[in-house]
mmCIF file of C-alpha atoms in Angstrom:
data_model
loop_
_atom_site.group_PDB
_atom_site.id
_atom_site.type_symbol
_atom_site.label_atom_id
_atom_site.label_comp_id
_atom_site.label_asym_id
_atom_site.label_seq_id
_atom_site.Cartn_x
_atom_site.Cartn_y
_atom_site.Cartn_z
ATOM 1 C CA UNK A 1 89.148 122.327 65.735
ATOM 2 C CA UNK A 2 91.512 120.549 68.084
ATOM 3 C CA UNK A 3 93.460 122.587 70.639
ATOM 4 C CA UNK A 4 97.249 122.471 70.405
ATOM 5 C CA UNK A 5 99.197 120.867 73.230
ATOM 6 C CA UNK A 6 102.079 123.312 73.172
ATOM 7 C CA UNK A 7 103.407 124.479 76.511
ATOM 8 C CA UNK A 8 106.951 125.432 77.463
ATOM 9 C CA UNK A 9 106.359 125.420 81.197
ATOM 10 C CA UNK A 10 107.952 122.669 83.234
ATOM 11 C CA UNK A 11 105.218 120.259 84.194
ATOM 12 C CA UNK A 12 104.342 120.225 87.867
ATOM 13 C CA UNK A 13 101.482 119.097 90.025
ATOM 14 C CA UNK A 14 100.086 122.626 90.286
ATOM 15 C CA UNK A 15 99.881 123.086 86.530
ATOM 16 C CA UNK A 16 98.373 119.641 86.077
ATOM 17 C CA UNK A 17 95.815 120.360 88.766
ATOM 18 C CA UNK A 18 95.087 123.675 87.130
ATOM 19 C CA UNK A 19 94.475 122.168 83.747
ATOM 20 C CA UNK A 20 91.897 119.719 85.077
ATOM 21 C CA UNK A 21 88.371 121.036 84.795
ATOM 22 C CA UNK A 22 86.774 121.748 88.194
ATOM 23 C CA UNK A 23 83.873 119.439 87.340
ATOM 24 C CA UNK A 24 86.345 116.587 87.014
ATOM 25 C CA UNK A 25 87.947 117.596 90.311
ATOM 26 C CA UNK A 26 84.523 117.682 91.961
ATOM 27 C CA UNK A 27 83.700 114.264 90.542
ATOM 28 C CA UNK A 28 87.019 112.973 91.846
ATOM 29 C CA UNK A 29 86.352 114.416 95.297
ATOM 30 C CA UNK A 30 82.893 112.826 95.261
ATOM 31 C CA UNK A 31 84.441 109.505 94.301
ATOM 32 C CA UNK A 32 86.951 109.697 97.127
ATOM 33 C CA UNK A 33 84.177 110.629 99.568
ATOM 34 C CA UNK A 34 82.123 107.653 98.399
ATOM 35 C CA UNK A 35 85.128 105.416 98.813
ATOM 36 C CA UNK A 36 85.748 106.658 102.359
ATOM 37 C CA UNK A 37 82.079 106.313 103.255
ATOM 38 C CA UNK A 38 82.088 102.776 101.888
ATOM 39 C CA UNK A 39 85.209 101.913 103.846
ATOM 40 C CA UNK A 40 83.739 103.384 107.059
ATOM 41 C CA UNK A 41 80.511 101.482 106.528
ATOM 42 C CA UNK A 42 82.441 98.288 105.879
ATOM 43 C CA UNK A 43 84.509 98.700 109.042
ATOM 44 C CA UNK A 44 81.363 99.405 111.041
ATOM 45 C CA UNK A 45 79.623 96.362 109.586
ATOM 46 C CA UNK A 46 82.668 94.217 110.321
ATOM 47 C CA UNK A 47 82.687 95.455 113.915
ATOM 48 C CA UNK A 48 78.988 94.717 114.303
ATOM 49 C CA UNK A 49 79.496 91.312 112.812
ATOM 50 C CA UNK A 50 82.364 90.662 115.229
ATOM 51 C CA UNK A 51 80.197 91.672 118.196
ATOM 52 C CA UNK A 52 77.361 89.434 117.032
ATOM 53 C CA UNK A 53 79.750 86.610 116.398
ATOM 54 C CA UNK A 54 81.146 86.993 119.892
ATOM 55 C CA UNK A 55 77.676 86.942 121.396
ATOM 56 C CA UNK A 56 76.792 83.907 119.343
ATOM 57 C CA UNK A 57 80.012 82.183 120.392
ATOM 58 C CA UNK A 58 79.260 82.832 124.082
ATOM 59 C CA UNK A 59 75.737 81.542 123.658
ATOM 60 C CA UNK A 60 77.039 78.460 121.914
ATOM 61 C CA UNK A 61 79.595 77.822 124.618
ATOM 62 C CA UNK A 62 76.922 78.099 127.289
ATOM 63 C CA UNK A 63 74.676 75.748 125.390
ATOM 64 C CA UNK A 64 77.443 73.225 124.791
ATOM 65 C CA UNK A 65 78.329 73.214 128.485
ATOM 66 C CA UNK A 66 74.682 72.694 129.362
ATOM 67 C CA UNK A 67 74.430 69.775 126.952
ATOM 68 C CA UNK A 68 77.653 68.061 128.050
ATOM 69 C CA UNK A 69 76.885 68.056 131.774
ATOM 70 C CA UNK A 70 73.216 67.197 132.274
ATOM 71 C CA UNK A 71 71.865 67.622 135.768
ATOM 72 C CA UNK A 72 72.866 64.498 137.731
ATOM 73 C CA UNK A 73 69.912 62.690 139.125
ATOM 74 C CA UNK A 74 70.468 61.436 142.681
ATOM 75 C CA UNK A 75 70.638 57.638 142.794
ATOM 76 C CA UNK A 76 67.887 55.814 144.545
ATOM 77 C CA UNK A 77 68.669 55.989 148.212
ATOM 78 C CA UNK A 78 68.646 52.609 149.962
ATOM 79 C CA UNK A 79 67.281 52.837 153.458
ATOM 80 C CA UNK A 80 69.600 51.767 156.278
ATOM 81 C CA UNK A 81 67.378 48.929 157.506
ATOM 82 C CA UNK A 82 67.103 47.396 154.059
ATOM 83 C CA UNK A 83 70.826 47.564 153.600
ATOM 84 C CA UNK A 84 71.472 45.817 156.891
ATOM 85 C CA UNK A 85 68.929 43.124 156.046
ATOM 86 C CA UNK A 86 70.445 42.496 152.634
ATOM 87 C CA UNK A 87 73.939 42.403 154.099
ATOM 88 C CA UNK A 88 72.972 39.922 156.815
ATOM 89 C CA UNK A 89 71.194 37.722 154.300
ATOM 90 C CA UNK A 90 74.279 37.648 152.115
ATOM 91 C CA UNK A 91 76.403 36.852 155.157
ATOM 92 C CA UNK A 92 74.106 33.955 156.054
ATOM 93 C CA UNK A 93 74.137 32.605 152.541
ATOM 94 C CA UNK A 94 77.910 32.903 152.287
ATOM 95 C CA UNK A 95 78.578 30.884 155.419
ATOM 96 C CA UNK A 96 79.652 27.212 154.649
ATOM 97 C CA UNK A 97 76.873 25.619 156.729
ATOM 98 C CA UNK A 98 77.518 22.000 155.756
ATOM 99 C CA UNK A 99 81.250 22.106 156.624
ATOM 100 C CA UNK A 100 80.427 23.813 159.880
ATOM 101 C CA UNK A 101 77.822 21.194 160.761
ATOM 102 C CA UNK A 102 80.235 18.343 159.928
ATOM 103 C CA UNK A 103 83.034 19.906 162.031
ATOM 104 C CA UNK A 104 80.783 20.455 165.036
ATOM 105 C CA UNK A 105 79.296 16.931 164.776
ATOM 106 C CA UNK A 106 82.767 15.357 164.609
ATOM 107 C CA UNK A 107 84.066 17.308 167.570
ATOM 108 C CA UNK A 108 81.206 16.380 169.897
ATOM 109 C CA UNK A 109 81.163 13.411 172.293
ATOM 110 C CA UNK A 110 78.431 10.848 171.597
ATOM 111 C CA UNK A 111 76.515 12.010 174.712
ATOM 112 C CA UNK A 112 75.886 15.402 173.122
ATOM 113 C CA UNK A 113 73.692 15.767 170.063
ATOM 114 C CA UNK A 114 73.637 18.778 167.732
ATOM 115 C CA UNK A 115 70.149 20.108 167.685
ATOM 116 C CA UNK A 116 70.511 23.307 165.613
ATOM 117 C CA UNK A 117 73.028 25.838 164.266
ATOM 118 C CA UNK A 118 71.780 29.420 164.505
ATOM 119 C CA UNK A 119 73.607 32.558 163.287
ATOM 120 C CA UNK A 120 73.877 35.413 165.772
ATOM 121 C CA UNK A 121 72.829 38.663 164.267
ATOM 122 C CA UNK A 122 75.778 41.051 163.892
ATOM 123 C CA UNK A 123 73.698 43.905 165.074
ATOM 124 C CA UNK A 124 72.772 42.117 168.208
ATOM 125 C CA UNK A 125 76.339 41.233 169.071
ATOM 126 C CA UNK B 1 92.837 130.212 98.788
ATOM 127 C CA UNK B 2 89.453 130.499 97.097
ATOM 128 C CA UNK B 3 90.784 133.374 95.031
ATOM 129 C CA UNK B 4 93.614 131.169 93.903
ATOM 130 C CA UNK B 5 91.164 128.447 93.046
ATOM 131 C CA UNK B 6 88.877 130.540 90.870
ATOM 132 C CA UNK B 7 91.306 132.773 89.051
ATOM 133 C CA UNK B 8 94.798 132.943 87.735
ATOM 134 C CA UNK B 9 97.155 135.611 86.500
ATOM 135 C CA UNK B 10 98.019 135.969 82.880
ATOM 136 C CA UNK B 11 101.201 137.776 82.034
ATOM 137 C CA UNK B 12 101.644 138.815 78.445
ATOM 138 C CA UNK B 13 105.185 139.439 77.339
ATOM 139 C CA UNK B 14 105.922 141.352 74.169
ATOM 140 C CA UNK B 15 109.288 142.803 73.172
ATOM 141 C CA UNK B 16 107.980 146.255 74.132
ATOM 142 C CA UNK B 17 105.880 145.732 77.233
ATOM 143 C CA UNK B 18 104.503 143.360 79.813
ATOM 144 C CA UNK B 19 100.858 143.236 80.758
ATOM 145 C CA UNK B 20 99.334 141.696 83.837
ATOM 146 C CA UNK B 21 95.814 140.377 83.432
ATOM 147 C CA UNK B 22 93.515 138.475 85.702
ATOM 148 C CA UNK B 23 91.789 135.529 84.079
ATOM 149 C CA UNK B 24 88.854 133.599 85.425
ATOM 150 C CA UNK B 25 89.638 129.959 85.536
ATOM 151 C CA UNK B 26 86.466 128.871 83.800
ATOM 152 C CA UNK B 27 83.721 130.590 81.914
ATOM 153 C CA UNK B 28 84.266 132.686 78.837
ATOM 154 C CA UNK B 29 84.817 136.062 80.476
ATOM 155 C CA UNK B 30 87.650 138.050 78.954
ATOM 156 C CA UNK B 31 90.786 138.516 81.083
ATOM 157 C CA UNK B 32 90.760 141.755 82.991
ATOM 158 C CA UNK B 33 93.743 144.093 82.664
ATOM 159 C CA UNK B 34 95.465 144.897 85.966
ATOM 160 C CA UNK B 35 98.702 146.630 85.054
ATOM 161 C CA UNK B 36 101.072 147.340 82.228
ATOM 162 C CA UNK B 37 104.794 147.882 82.327
ATOM 163 C CA UNK B 38 107.067 148.962 79.511
ATOM 164 C CA UNK B 39 110.014 146.691 78.967
ATOM 165 C CA UNK B 40 113.349 148.517 79.078
ATOM 166 C CA UNK B 41 114.911 146.033 76.770
ATOM 167 C CA UNK B 42 118.632 146.514 76.364
ATOM 168 C CA UNK B 43 119.221 144.395 73.318
ATOM 169 C CA UNK B 44 116.802 143.365 70.636
ATOM 170 C CA UNK B 45 115.149 139.984 70.518
ATOM 171 C CA UNK B 46 114.587 137.336 73.155
ATOM 172 C CA UNK B 47 117.969 137.874 74.851
ATOM 173 C CA UNK B 48 117.170 141.514 75.550
ATOM 174 C CA UNK B 49 113.728 140.588 76.840
ATOM 175 C CA UNK B 50 115.200 137.915 79.089
ATOM 176 C CA UNK B 51 117.587 140.483 80.507
ATOM 177 C CA UNK B 52 114.931 143.097 81.183
ATOM 178 C CA UNK B 53 112.228 140.688 82.342
ATOM 179 C CA UNK B 54 113.038 140.318 86.086
ATOM 180 C CA UNK B 55 113.008 144.064 86.747
ATOM 181 C CA UNK B 56 109.869 144.576 84.676
ATOM 182 C CA UNK B 57 108.080 141.747 86.439
ATOM 183 C CA UNK B 58 108.993 143.206 89.820
ATOM 184 C CA UNK B 59 107.589 146.587 88.741
ATOM 185 C CA UNK B 60 104.523 144.912 87.284
ATOM 186 C CA UNK B 61 103.711 142.976 90.433
ATOM 187 C CA UNK B 62 104.426 145.856 92.812
ATOM 188 C CA UNK B 63 101.253 146.577 94.749
ATOM 189 C CA UNK B 64 99.520 143.419 93.588
ATOM 190 C CA UNK B 65 98.980 140.601 96.028
ATOM 191 C CA UNK B 66 100.217 137.941 93.664
ATOM 192 C CA UNK B 67 102.094 135.611 96.010
ATOM 193 C CA UNK B 68 101.153 131.987 95.505
ATOM 194 C CA UNK B 69 98.968 132.716 92.509
ATOM 195 C CA UNK B 70 99.065 130.575 89.425
ATOM 196 C CA UNK B 71 100.399 132.491 86.446
ATOM 197 C CA UNK B 72 100.441 131.667 82.785
ATOM 198 C CA UNK B 73 102.874 133.502 80.581
ATOM 199 C CA UNK B 74 101.842 134.367 77.060
ATOM 200 C CA UNK B 75 104.734 135.297 74.823
ATOM 201 C CA UNK B 76 104.182 137.318 71.704
ATOM 202 C CA UNK B 77 105.004 135.464 68.534
ATOM 203 C CA UNK B 78 108.190 137.507 67.908
ATOM 204 C CA UNK B 79 109.812 135.876 70.916
ATOM 205 C CA UNK B 80 109.155 132.310 69.852
ATOM 206 C CA UNK B 81 109.595 130.277 66.732
ATOM 207 C CA UNK B 82 106.652 128.405 65.301
ATOM 208 C CA UNK B 83 107.044 125.865 62.570
ATOM 209 C CA UNK B 84 105.472 122.775 61.188
ATOM 210 C CA UNK B 85 106.918 119.313 61.240
ATOM 211 C CA UNK B 86 105.979 116.380 59.068
ATOM 212 C CA UNK B 87 106.531 113.207 61.057
ATOM 213 C CA UNK B 88 108.872 110.637 59.503
ATOM 214 C CA UNK B 89 107.038 107.771 57.857
ATOM 215 C CA UNK B 90 108.123 105.071 60.239
ATOM 216 C CA UNK B 91 108.206 107.100 63.405
ATOM 217 C CA UNK B 92 107.597 104.790 66.321
ATOM 218 C CA UNK B 93 108.736 106.699 69.384
ATOM 219 C CA UNK B 94 108.595 110.239 70.650
ATOM 220 C CA UNK B 95 112.339 110.482 70.083
ATOM 221 C CA UNK B 96 111.738 110.098 66.334
ATOM 222 C CA UNK B 97 109.337 113.021 66.347
ATOM 223 C CA UNK B 98 111.715 115.077 68.473
ATOM 224 C CA UNK B 99 114.488 114.354 66.034
ATOM 225 C CA UNK B 100 112.297 115.358 63.105
ATOM 226 C CA UNK B 101 111.328 118.597 64.859
ATOM 227 C CA UNK B 102 114.977 119.409 65.617
ATOM 228 C CA UNK B 103 116.005 118.621 62.050
ATOM 229 C CA UNK B 104 113.264 120.843 60.653
ATOM 230 C CA UNK B 105 114.292 123.603 63.049
ATOM 231 C CA UNK B 106 117.844 123.341 61.804
ATOM 232 C CA UNK B 107 116.714 123.447 58.183
ATOM 233 C CA UNK B 108 114.475 126.456 58.690
ATOM 234 C CA UNK B 109 116.592 128.643 60.953
ATOM 235 C CA UNK B 110 120.116 127.481 60.170
ATOM 236 C CA UNK B 111 121.165 126.814 63.757
ATOM 237 C CA UNK B 112 121.117 123.864 66.100
ATOM 238 C CA UNK B 113 118.232 123.833 68.558
ATOM 239 C CA UNK B 114 120.563 123.352 71.532
ATOM 240 C CA UNK B 115 119.764 126.765 72.983
ATOM 241 C CA UNK B 116 116.050 126.391 72.377
ATOM 242 C CA UNK B 117 113.397 124.604 74.321
ATOM 243 C CA UNK B 118 111.108 122.804 71.894
ATOM 244 C CA UNK B 119 107.512 121.923 72.638
ATOM 245 C CA UNK B 120 105.130 120.529 70.056
ATOM 246 C CA UNK B 121 101.706 119.075 69.552
ATOM 247 C CA UNK B 122 103.296 115.696 68.905
ATOM 248 C CA UNK B 123 101.390 113.704 66.351
ATOM 249 C CA UNK B 124 102.720 110.687 64.538
ATOM 250 C CA UNK B 125 99.957 110.538 61.943
ATOM 251 C CA UNK B 126 99.785 114.091 60.653
ATOM 252 C CA UNK B 127 101.796 117.247 60.258
ATOM 253 C CA UNK B 128 101.991 119.018 63.583
ATOM 254 C CA UNK B 129 102.961 122.423 64.940
ATOM 255 C CA UNK B 130 106.134 122.846 66.932
ATOM 256 C CA UNK B 131 107.286 125.850 68.886
ATOM 257 C CA UNK B 132 110.607 126.805 70.425
ATOM 258 C CA UNK B 133 111.592 129.349 73.031
ATOM 259 C CA UNK B 134 115.164 130.346 73.917
ATOM 260 C CA UNK B 135 116.245 128.513 77.060
ATOM 261 C CA UNK B 136 117.556 131.840 78.343
ATOM 262 C CA UNK B 137 114.089 133.377 78.205
ATOM 263 C CA UNK B 138 112.439 130.330 79.754
ATOM 264 C CA UNK B 139 114.927 130.337 82.628
ATOM 265 C CA UNK B 140 114.460 134.091 83.112
ATOM 266 C CA UNK B 141 110.677 133.668 83.283
ATOM 267 C CA UNK B 142 110.812 130.744 85.689
ATOM 268 C CA UNK B 143 113.382 132.363 87.972
ATOM 269 C CA UNK B 144 111.504 135.652 88.090
ATOM 270 C CA UNK B 145 108.262 133.808 88.819
ATOM 271 C CA UNK B 146 109.853 131.859 91.666
ATOM 272 C CA UNK B 147 111.224 135.078 93.128
ATOM 273 C CA UNK B 148 107.736 136.561 93.267
ATOM 274 C CA UNK B 149 106.090 133.411 94.535
ATOM 275 C CA UNK B 150 104.196 132.771 91.338
ATOM 276 C CA UNK B 151 103.478 129.255 90.172
ATOM 277 C CA UNK B 152 104.058 129.009 86.438
ATOM 278 C CA UNK B 153 101.286 126.870 85.016
ATOM 279 C CA UNK B 154 101.879 127.596 81.354
ATOM 280 C CA UNK B 155 104.259 129.381 79.007
ATOM 281 C CA UNK B 156 102.636 129.552 75.606
ATOM 282 C CA UNK B 157 103.038 131.543 72.407
ATOM 283 C CA UNK B 158 100.308 134.109 71.828
ATOM 284 C CA UNK B 159 99.058 132.358 68.720
ATOM 285 C CA UNK B 160 98.754 129.035 70.549
ATOM 286 C CA UNK B 161 96.917 130.670 73.459
ATOM 287 C CA UNK B 162 94.446 132.297 71.066
ATOM 288 C CA UNK B 163 94.018 129.111 69.064
ATOM 289 C CA UNK B 164 93.326 127.046 72.158
ATOM 290 C CA UNK B 165 90.856 129.583 73.492
ATOM 291 C CA UNK B 166 88.875 129.721 70.269
ATOM 292 C CA UNK B 167 89.419 126.159 69.056
ATOM 293 C CA UNK B 168 85.858 125.223 69.891
ATOM 294 C CA UNK B 169 84.388 128.119 67.941
ATOM 295 C CA UNK B 170 86.442 127.739 64.770
ATOM 296 C CA UNK B 171 84.558 126.673 61.698
ATOM 297 C CA UNK B 172 85.990 123.845 59.652
ATOM 298 C CA UNK B 173 87.020 125.657 56.488
ATOM 299 C CA UNK B 174 87.419 129.138 57.849
ATOM 300 C CA UNK B 175 90.847 130.624 58.415
ATOM 301 C CA UNK B 176 91.784 132.022 61.772
ATOM 302 C CA UNK B 177 93.552 135.309 62.381
ATOM 303 C CA UNK B 178 95.015 136.698 65.599
ATOM 304 C CA UNK B 179 96.129 140.290 65.585
ATOM 305 C CA UNK B 180 98.652 141.498 68.124
ATOM 306 C CA UNK B 181 100.389 144.788 67.763
ATOM 307 C CA UNK B 182 100.942 145.212 64.051
ATOM 308 C CA UNK B 183 101.206 141.558 63.218
ATOM 309 C CA UNK B 184 98.420 139.321 62.068
ATOM 310 C CA UNK B 185 99.015 135.635 62.629
ATOM 311 C CA UNK B 186 97.024 133.948 59.921
ATOM 312 C CA UNK B 187 96.248 130.275 60.358
ATOM 313 C CA UNK B 188 95.354 128.594 57.093
ATOM 314 C CA UNK B 189 92.997 125.704 57.666
ATOM 315 C CA UNK B 190 91.599 123.081 55.390
ATOM 316 C CA UNK B 191 89.186 120.263 56.202
ATOM 317 C CA UNK B 192 89.263 121.077 59.856
ATOM 318 C CA UNK B 193 93.039 120.868 60.046
ATOM 319 C CA UNK B 194 95.608 123.555 60.517
ATOM 320 C CA UNK B 195 97.761 123.695 57.386
ATOM 321 C CA UNK B 196 100.081 126.607 58.054
ATOM 322 C CA UNK B 197 100.592 129.686 60.167
ATOM 323 C CA UNK B 198 101.777 132.900 58.513
ATOM 324 C CA UNK B 199 102.623 136.161 60.176
ATOM 325 C CA UNK B 200 101.616 139.188 58.125
ATOM 326 C CA UNK B 201 102.410 142.790 59.006
ATOM 327 C CA UNK B 202 99.252 144.887 59.268
ATOM 328 C CA UNK B 203 99.758 148.180 57.390
ATOM 329 C CA UNK B 204 98.244 151.401 58.658
ATOM 330 C CA UNK B 205 94.585 151.628 57.719
ATOM 331 C CA UNK B 206 94.235 147.970 56.894
ATOM 332 C CA UNK B 207 90.783 147.089 55.626
ATOM 333 C CA UNK B 208 88.924 144.212 54.045
ATOM 334 C CA UNK B 209 90.556 144.819 50.689
ATOM 335 C CA UNK B 210 93.990 144.363 52.227
ATOM 336 C CA UNK B 211 92.931 141.286 54.177
ATOM 337 C CA UNK B 212 91.421 139.710 51.074
ATOM 338 C CA UNK B 213 94.596 140.390 49.094
ATOM 339 C CA UNK B 214 96.806 139.016 51.861
ATOM 340 C CA UNK B 215 94.710 135.903 52.330
ATOM 341 C CA UNK B 216 94.564 135.213 48.619
ATOM 342 C CA UNK B 217 98.323 135.632 48.341
ATOM 343 C CA UNK B 218 98.949 133.234 51.223
ATOM 344 C CA UNK B 219 96.482 130.766 49.740
ATOM 345 C CA UNK B 220 98.337 130.889 46.450
ATOM 346 C CA UNK B 221 101.684 130.375 48.189
ATOM 347 C CA UNK B 222 100.379 127.415 50.148
ATOM 348 C CA UNK B 223 98.447 125.906 47.272
ATOM 349 C CA UNK B 224 95.166 126.088 49.118
ATOM 350 C CA UNK B 225 91.811 127.438 47.962
ATOM 351 C CA UNK B 226 91.221 130.965 49.310
ATOM 352 C CA UNK B 227 89.002 130.914 52.398
ATOM 353 C CA UNK B 228 85.353 131.912 52.410
ATOM 354 C CA UNK B 229 85.548 133.184 55.962
ATOM 355 C CA UNK B 230 88.282 134.478 58.222
ATOM 356 C CA UNK B 231 87.597 134.425 61.948
ATOM 357 C CA UNK B 232 89.516 137.223 63.637
ATOM 358 C CA UNK B 233 90.425 137.764 67.237
ATOM 359 C CA UNK B 234 92.790 139.968 69.191
ATOM 360 C CA UNK B 235 93.570 143.606 68.551
ATOM 361 C CA UNK B 236 91.794 143.817 65.215
ATOM 362 C CA UNK B 237 92.092 147.182 63.383
ATOM 363 C CA UNK B 238 88.779 149.131 63.519
ATOM 364 C CA UNK B 239 88.219 148.920 59.760
ATOM 365 C CA UNK B 240 88.425 145.147 59.902
ATOM 366 C CA UNK B 241 86.177 144.779 62.926
ATOM 367 C CA UNK B 242 83.114 145.660 60.864
ATOM 368 C CA UNK B 243 81.595 143.127 58.453
ATOM 369 C CA UNK B 244 82.825 143.330 54.875
ATOM 370 C CA UNK B 245 80.986 145.913 52.773
ATOM 371 C CA UNK B 246 81.561 144.274 49.403
ATOM 372 C CA UNK B 247 80.803 140.771 48.153
ATOM 373 C CA UNK B 248 84.232 140.569 46.554
ATOM 374 C CA UNK B 249 85.955 140.616 49.915
ATOM 375 C CA UNK B 250 86.399 137.632 52.140
ATOM 376 C CA UNK B 251 83.886 137.664 54.971
ATOM 377 C CA UNK B 252 85.220 138.101 58.471
ATOM 378 C CA UNK B 253 83.787 137.177 61.838
ATOM 379 C CA UNK B 254 84.975 138.510 65.170
ATOM 380 C CA UNK B 255 85.740 136.010 67.905
ATOM 381 C CA UNK B 256 86.356 138.541 70.642
ATOM 382 C CA UNK B 257 89.527 139.157 72.539
ATOM 383 C CA UNK B 258 92.521 136.956 72.085
ATOM 384 C CA UNK B 259 93.024 134.080 74.469
#
């Protein structure tokens, strides 16, 4: 038969707690413990994940920096002598030889003949 | 703390005396009697009990370490009113059932239920039991309990306490009887449902013949078939505690102590 739900006492948390079977209370406590354990595990996992993420981020940053700035190779060094030679050659080629020859020929008296025009090396000056 | 977790106090209040028992919270062990105190009731009825209750409770709890314990109060059926309510056909809310219970109370006892605290096994689909306790008595119990540091977890009529304790063991068509003092509360059941509760005075030397007669009379009054078995609990008279000697008598079965 069904029990009767007749009770004159004013309902309170103590009486409610008292009416609950201890097995139910134990199950509830177990549930709460499971919940807490799950939450703790989750927090721990999140922390671990954050640490790993941070490590990964640092690694990535390092890698990106390495990729962006490759080691600069030194340019081919031109020896001093070669440079001077090239420069003098360019200087010789740049000089307006024909105009110079015409000017010198025009300025000279007929008794003097122009035999040759020779550049003086800058280094020897 | 552990003591409070595993056991509770049970305080039985009758118009004549108060009894303090210690009940295990679970298991089927019977409550263990700790103390008894006569009630010096000034006036008769619940008002007199309410008046005498604080002093009696103080005397009852003297010497017991009861502070902070959970206590359930069991009131003998003389101090409460028990009746049955048929829910109105189109009852939709609890207020409808409360109104029906109050109306039935007024019809049965000829007074408004203003001074009574009503509690019932609210049921919209079937006839249900309702019980009322004078607000004066309820306040006296709760105040006295607070004064002694008790936590009131239940205030129930004796019949309800016994019914709830034995509800699992009751057979479908058997009637249920709870004896307390000289009164037998007889619950007439049919088809696994409680049909009515009658209180019958137990005469001196009551035996199976008397019980059979009483049960048959109640069955006739209620229009029910007489029961084949009556399950008894509480302070059953010694002659009734034994199995019936004759086939003509209704069989009885003992359920052990009440509530």
